[in-house]
CSV table of C-alpha atoms in Angstrom, one decimal:
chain,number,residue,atom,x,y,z
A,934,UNK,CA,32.7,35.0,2.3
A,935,UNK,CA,29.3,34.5,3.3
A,936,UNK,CA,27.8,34.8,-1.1
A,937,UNK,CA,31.0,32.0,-1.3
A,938,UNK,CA,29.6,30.1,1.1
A,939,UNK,CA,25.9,30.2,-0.1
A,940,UNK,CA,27.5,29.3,-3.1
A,941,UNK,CA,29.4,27.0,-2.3
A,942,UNK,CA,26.1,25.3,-0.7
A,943,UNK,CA,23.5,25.9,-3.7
A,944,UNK,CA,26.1,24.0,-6.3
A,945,UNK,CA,26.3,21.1,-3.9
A,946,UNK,CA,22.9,20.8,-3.1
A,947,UNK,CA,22.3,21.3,-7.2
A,948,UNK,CA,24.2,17.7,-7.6
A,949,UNK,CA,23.9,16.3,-4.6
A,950,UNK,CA,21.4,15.9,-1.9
A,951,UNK,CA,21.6,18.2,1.6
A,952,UNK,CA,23.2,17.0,4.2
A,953,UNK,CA,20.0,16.6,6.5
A,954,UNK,CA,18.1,15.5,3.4
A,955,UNK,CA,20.7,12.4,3.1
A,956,UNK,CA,20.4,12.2,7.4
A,957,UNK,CA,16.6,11.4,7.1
A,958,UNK,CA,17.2,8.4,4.2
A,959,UNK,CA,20.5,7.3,6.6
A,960,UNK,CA,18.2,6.8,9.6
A,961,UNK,CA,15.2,5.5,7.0
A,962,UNK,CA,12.7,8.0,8.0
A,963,UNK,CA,9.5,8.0,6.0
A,964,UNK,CA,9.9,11.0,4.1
A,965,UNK,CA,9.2,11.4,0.6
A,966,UNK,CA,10.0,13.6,-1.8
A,967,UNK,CA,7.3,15.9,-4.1
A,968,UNK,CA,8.1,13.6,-7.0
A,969,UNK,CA,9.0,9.6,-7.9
A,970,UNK,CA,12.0,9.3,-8.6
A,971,UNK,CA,13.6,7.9,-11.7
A,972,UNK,CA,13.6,4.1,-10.5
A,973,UNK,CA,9.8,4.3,-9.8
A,974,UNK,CA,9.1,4.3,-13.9
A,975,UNK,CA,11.7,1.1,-13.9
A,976,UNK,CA,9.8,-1.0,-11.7
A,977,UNK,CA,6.6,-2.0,-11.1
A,978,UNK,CA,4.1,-1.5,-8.0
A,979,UNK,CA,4.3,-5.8,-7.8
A,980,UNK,CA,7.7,-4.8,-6.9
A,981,UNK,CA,6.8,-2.8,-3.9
A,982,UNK,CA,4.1,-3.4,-2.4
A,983,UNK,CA,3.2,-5.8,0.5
A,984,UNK,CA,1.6,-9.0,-0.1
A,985,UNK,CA,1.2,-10.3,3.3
A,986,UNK,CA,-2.0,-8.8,4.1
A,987,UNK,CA,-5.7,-9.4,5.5
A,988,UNK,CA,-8.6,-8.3,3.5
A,989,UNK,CA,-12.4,-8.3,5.2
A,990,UNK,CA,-15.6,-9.1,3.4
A,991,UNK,CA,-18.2,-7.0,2.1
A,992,UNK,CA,-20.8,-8.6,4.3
A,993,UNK,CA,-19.3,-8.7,7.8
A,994,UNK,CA,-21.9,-7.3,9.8
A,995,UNK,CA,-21.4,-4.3,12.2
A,996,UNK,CA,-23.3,-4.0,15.2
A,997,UNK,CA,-22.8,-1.8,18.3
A,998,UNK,CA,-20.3,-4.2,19.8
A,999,UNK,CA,-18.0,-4.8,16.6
A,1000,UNK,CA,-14.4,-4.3,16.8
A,1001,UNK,CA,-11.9,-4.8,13.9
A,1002,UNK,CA,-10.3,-7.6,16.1
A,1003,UNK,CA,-13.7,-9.1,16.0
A,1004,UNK,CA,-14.4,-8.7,12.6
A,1005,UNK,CA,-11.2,-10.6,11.8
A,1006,UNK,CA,-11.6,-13.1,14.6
A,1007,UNK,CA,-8.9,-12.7,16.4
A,1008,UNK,CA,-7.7,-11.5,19.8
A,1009,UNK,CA,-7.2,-7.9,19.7
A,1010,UNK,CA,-4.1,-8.2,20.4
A,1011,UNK,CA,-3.3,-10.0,17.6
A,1012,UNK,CA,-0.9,-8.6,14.7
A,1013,UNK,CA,-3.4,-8.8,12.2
A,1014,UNK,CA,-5.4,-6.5,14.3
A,1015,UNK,CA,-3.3,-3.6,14.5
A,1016,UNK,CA,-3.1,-2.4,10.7
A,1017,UNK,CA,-4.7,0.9,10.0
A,1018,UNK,CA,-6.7,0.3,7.5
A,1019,UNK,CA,-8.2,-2.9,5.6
A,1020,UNK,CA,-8.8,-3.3,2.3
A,1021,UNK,CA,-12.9,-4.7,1.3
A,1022,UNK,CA,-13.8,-7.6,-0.9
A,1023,UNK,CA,-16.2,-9.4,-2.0
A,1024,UNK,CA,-16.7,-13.0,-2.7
A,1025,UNK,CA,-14.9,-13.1,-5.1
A,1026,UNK,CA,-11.7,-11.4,-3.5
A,1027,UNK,CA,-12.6,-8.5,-5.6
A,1028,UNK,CA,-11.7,-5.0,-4.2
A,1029,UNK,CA,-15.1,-3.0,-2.9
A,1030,UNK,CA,-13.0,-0.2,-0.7
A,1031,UNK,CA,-11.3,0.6,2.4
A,1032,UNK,CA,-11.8,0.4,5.9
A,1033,UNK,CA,-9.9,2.2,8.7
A,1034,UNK,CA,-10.1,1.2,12.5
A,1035,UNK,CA,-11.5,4.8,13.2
A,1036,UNK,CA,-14.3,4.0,10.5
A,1037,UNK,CA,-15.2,0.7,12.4
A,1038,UNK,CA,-15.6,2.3,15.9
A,1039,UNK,CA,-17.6,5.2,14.7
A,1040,UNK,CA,-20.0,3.0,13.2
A,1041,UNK,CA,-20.0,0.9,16.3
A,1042,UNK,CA,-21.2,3.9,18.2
A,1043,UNK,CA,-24.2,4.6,16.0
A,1044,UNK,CA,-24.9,0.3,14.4
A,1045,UNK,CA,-28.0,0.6,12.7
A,1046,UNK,CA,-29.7,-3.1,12.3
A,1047,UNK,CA,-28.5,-4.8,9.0
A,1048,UNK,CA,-25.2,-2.6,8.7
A,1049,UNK,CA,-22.3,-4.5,6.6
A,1050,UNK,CA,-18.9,-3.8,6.4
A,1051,UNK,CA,-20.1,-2.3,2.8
A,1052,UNK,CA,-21.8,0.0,4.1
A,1053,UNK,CA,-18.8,1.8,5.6
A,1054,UNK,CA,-16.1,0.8,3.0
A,1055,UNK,CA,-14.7,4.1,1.6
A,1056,UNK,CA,-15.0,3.0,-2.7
A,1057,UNK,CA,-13.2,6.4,-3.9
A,1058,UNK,CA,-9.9,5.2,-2.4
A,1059,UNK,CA,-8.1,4.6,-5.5
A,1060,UNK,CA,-5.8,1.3,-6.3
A,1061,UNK,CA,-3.4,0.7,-8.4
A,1062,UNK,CA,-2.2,-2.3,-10.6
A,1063,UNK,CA,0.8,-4.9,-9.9
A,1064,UNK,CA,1.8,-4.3,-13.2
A,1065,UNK,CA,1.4,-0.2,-13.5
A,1066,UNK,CA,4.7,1.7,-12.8
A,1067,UNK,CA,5.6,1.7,-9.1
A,1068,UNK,CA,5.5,5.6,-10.2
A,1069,UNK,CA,1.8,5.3,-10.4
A,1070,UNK,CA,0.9,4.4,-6.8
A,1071,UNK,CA,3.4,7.1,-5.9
A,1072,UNK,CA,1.6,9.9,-7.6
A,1073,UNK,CA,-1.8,8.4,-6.6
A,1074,UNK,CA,-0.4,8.7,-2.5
A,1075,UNK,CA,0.8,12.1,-3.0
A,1076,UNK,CA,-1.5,13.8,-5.2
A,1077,UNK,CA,-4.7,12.3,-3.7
A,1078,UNK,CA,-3.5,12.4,-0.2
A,1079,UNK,CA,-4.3,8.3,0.0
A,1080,UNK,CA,-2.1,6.7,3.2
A,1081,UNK,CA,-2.7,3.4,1.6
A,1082,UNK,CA,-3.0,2.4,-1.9
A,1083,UNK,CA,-4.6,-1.2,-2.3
A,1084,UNK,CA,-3.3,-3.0,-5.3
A,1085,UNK,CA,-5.3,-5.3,-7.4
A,1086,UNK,CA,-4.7,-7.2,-10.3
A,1087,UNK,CA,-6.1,-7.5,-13.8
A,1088,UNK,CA,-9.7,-9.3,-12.3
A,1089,UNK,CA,-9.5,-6.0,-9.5
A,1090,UNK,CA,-8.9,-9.0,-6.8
A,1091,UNK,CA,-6.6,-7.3,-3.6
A,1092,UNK,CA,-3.1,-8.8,-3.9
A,1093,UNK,CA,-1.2,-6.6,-1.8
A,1094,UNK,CA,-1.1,-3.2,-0.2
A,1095,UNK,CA,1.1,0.0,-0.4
A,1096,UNK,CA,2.1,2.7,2.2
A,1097,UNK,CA,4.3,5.5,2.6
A,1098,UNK,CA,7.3,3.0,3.6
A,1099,UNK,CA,7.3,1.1,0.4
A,1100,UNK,CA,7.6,3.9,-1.7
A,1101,UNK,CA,10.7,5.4,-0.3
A,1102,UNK,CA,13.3,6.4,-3.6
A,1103,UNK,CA,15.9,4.8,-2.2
A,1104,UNK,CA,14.3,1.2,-1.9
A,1105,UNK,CA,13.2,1.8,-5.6
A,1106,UNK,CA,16.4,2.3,-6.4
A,1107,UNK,CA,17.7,-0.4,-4.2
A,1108,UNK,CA,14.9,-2.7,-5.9
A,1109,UNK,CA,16.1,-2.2,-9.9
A,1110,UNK,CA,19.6,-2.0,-8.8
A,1111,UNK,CA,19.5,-5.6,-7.9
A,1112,UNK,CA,16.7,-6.6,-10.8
A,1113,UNK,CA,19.0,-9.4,-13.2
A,1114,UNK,CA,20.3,-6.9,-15.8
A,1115,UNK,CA,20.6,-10.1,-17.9
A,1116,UNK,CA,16.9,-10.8,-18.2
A,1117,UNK,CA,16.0,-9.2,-21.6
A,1118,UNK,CA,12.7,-6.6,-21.6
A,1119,UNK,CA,10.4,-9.3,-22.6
A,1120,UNK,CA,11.5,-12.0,-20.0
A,1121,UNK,CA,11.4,-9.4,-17.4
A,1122,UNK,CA,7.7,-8.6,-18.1
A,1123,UNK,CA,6.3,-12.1,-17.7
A,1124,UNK,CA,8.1,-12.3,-14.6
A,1125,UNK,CA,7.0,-9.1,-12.8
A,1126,UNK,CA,3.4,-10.7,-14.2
A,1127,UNK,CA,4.5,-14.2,-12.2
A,1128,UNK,CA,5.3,-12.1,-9.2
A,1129,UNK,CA,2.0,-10.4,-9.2
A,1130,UNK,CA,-0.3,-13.9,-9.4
A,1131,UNK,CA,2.4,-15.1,-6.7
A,1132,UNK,CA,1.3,-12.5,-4.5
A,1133,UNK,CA,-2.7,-13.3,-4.6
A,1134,UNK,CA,-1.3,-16.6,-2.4
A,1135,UNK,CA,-0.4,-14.3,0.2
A,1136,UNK,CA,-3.4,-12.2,0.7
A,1137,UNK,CA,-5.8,-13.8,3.5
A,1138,UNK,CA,-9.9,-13.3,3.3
A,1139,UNK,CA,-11.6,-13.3,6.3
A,1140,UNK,CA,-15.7,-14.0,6.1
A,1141,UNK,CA,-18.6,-13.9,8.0
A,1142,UNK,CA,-18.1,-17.9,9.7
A,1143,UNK,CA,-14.6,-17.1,10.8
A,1144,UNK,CA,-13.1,-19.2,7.9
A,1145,UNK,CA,-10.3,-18.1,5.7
A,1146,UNK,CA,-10.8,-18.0,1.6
């Protein structure tokens, strides 16, 4: 009984997804699996990733007093505040690296006179295109162990941001379930492109006098 059972268990499991495996996408917890999943190569990252988002200039200096609320000037208990990590620009909106809060207080701690933002921008965090493959950021979070994935278009300026919560299978498949299956190849190409330069709208620069670009 007990070989029937196991069985029994592996056949299901071969066709269908465990029971606790379906339990953890029922209560949407951020698990992923080793792989992207089919409707990751149907979509594309402009699809998935979020483009509201705040950005922080290359030239922002850091001194032994400098918090991320600060740097974005805002109270710290402000939303905008309470990201992880921030994606680095220059003037031209163009991506330089990334910043985590835990990068801006250690530099705090030890400020040496002069010291930008640049200088502690991380620039081997990899991005990804709005128009690659949502499959691409998904491999580039797994494989290189990245917890966010900046996304840039064709000009490398930040439009939008991706984490662990956007690539979850079942919101890819969700997502091209519900893309117009009447749109022909073409069509859908120059709109996922329209999507991605909407996005750039959304994206907010902060810069050294406290004004928005």
């Amino acid at each position: 009984q007990l070989s029937l059972l196991t069985t029994s268990q592996m056949v299901g499991d071969y066709f269908n997804n465990g029971y606790y495996h379906e339990m953890i996408h029922a209560n949407q917890l951020p698990f992923l699996e080793d792989e992207p999943e089919a409707a990751h190569d149907e979509i594309t990252v402009a699809h998935i990733m979020s483009s509201s988002i705040v950005t922080l200039r290359d030239n922002l200096p850091i001194t032994s007093s400098t918090t991320i609320a600060e740097l974005l000037q805002v109270k710290a208990d402000d939303p905008k505040a309470k990201h992880a990590a921030y994606p680095v620009v220059d003037d031209g909106g163009r991506y330089v690296g990334l910043v985590d809060t835990h990068d801006v207080s250690k530099a705090a701690q030890h400020a040496a006179q002069g010291m930008t933002v640049a200088d502690i921008a991380d620039p081997c965090v990899a991005s990804a295109r709005a128009k690659q493959p949502a499959s691409f950021a998904f491999i580039v979070y797994k494989r290189l162990g990245q917890r966010h994935v900046p996304v840039v278009d064709e000009s490398n300026v930040v439009v939008g941001m991706v984490t662990r919560h956007d690539l979850d299978g079942h919101k890819a498949e969700h997502i091209h379930s519900t893309l117009d299956k009447s749109v022909s190849h073409t069509q859908g190409l120059s709109y996922l492109k329209y999507k991605a330069q909407l996005s750039v709208s959304h994206v907010s620069h902060v810069v050294p006098d406290g004004s928005k670009a």
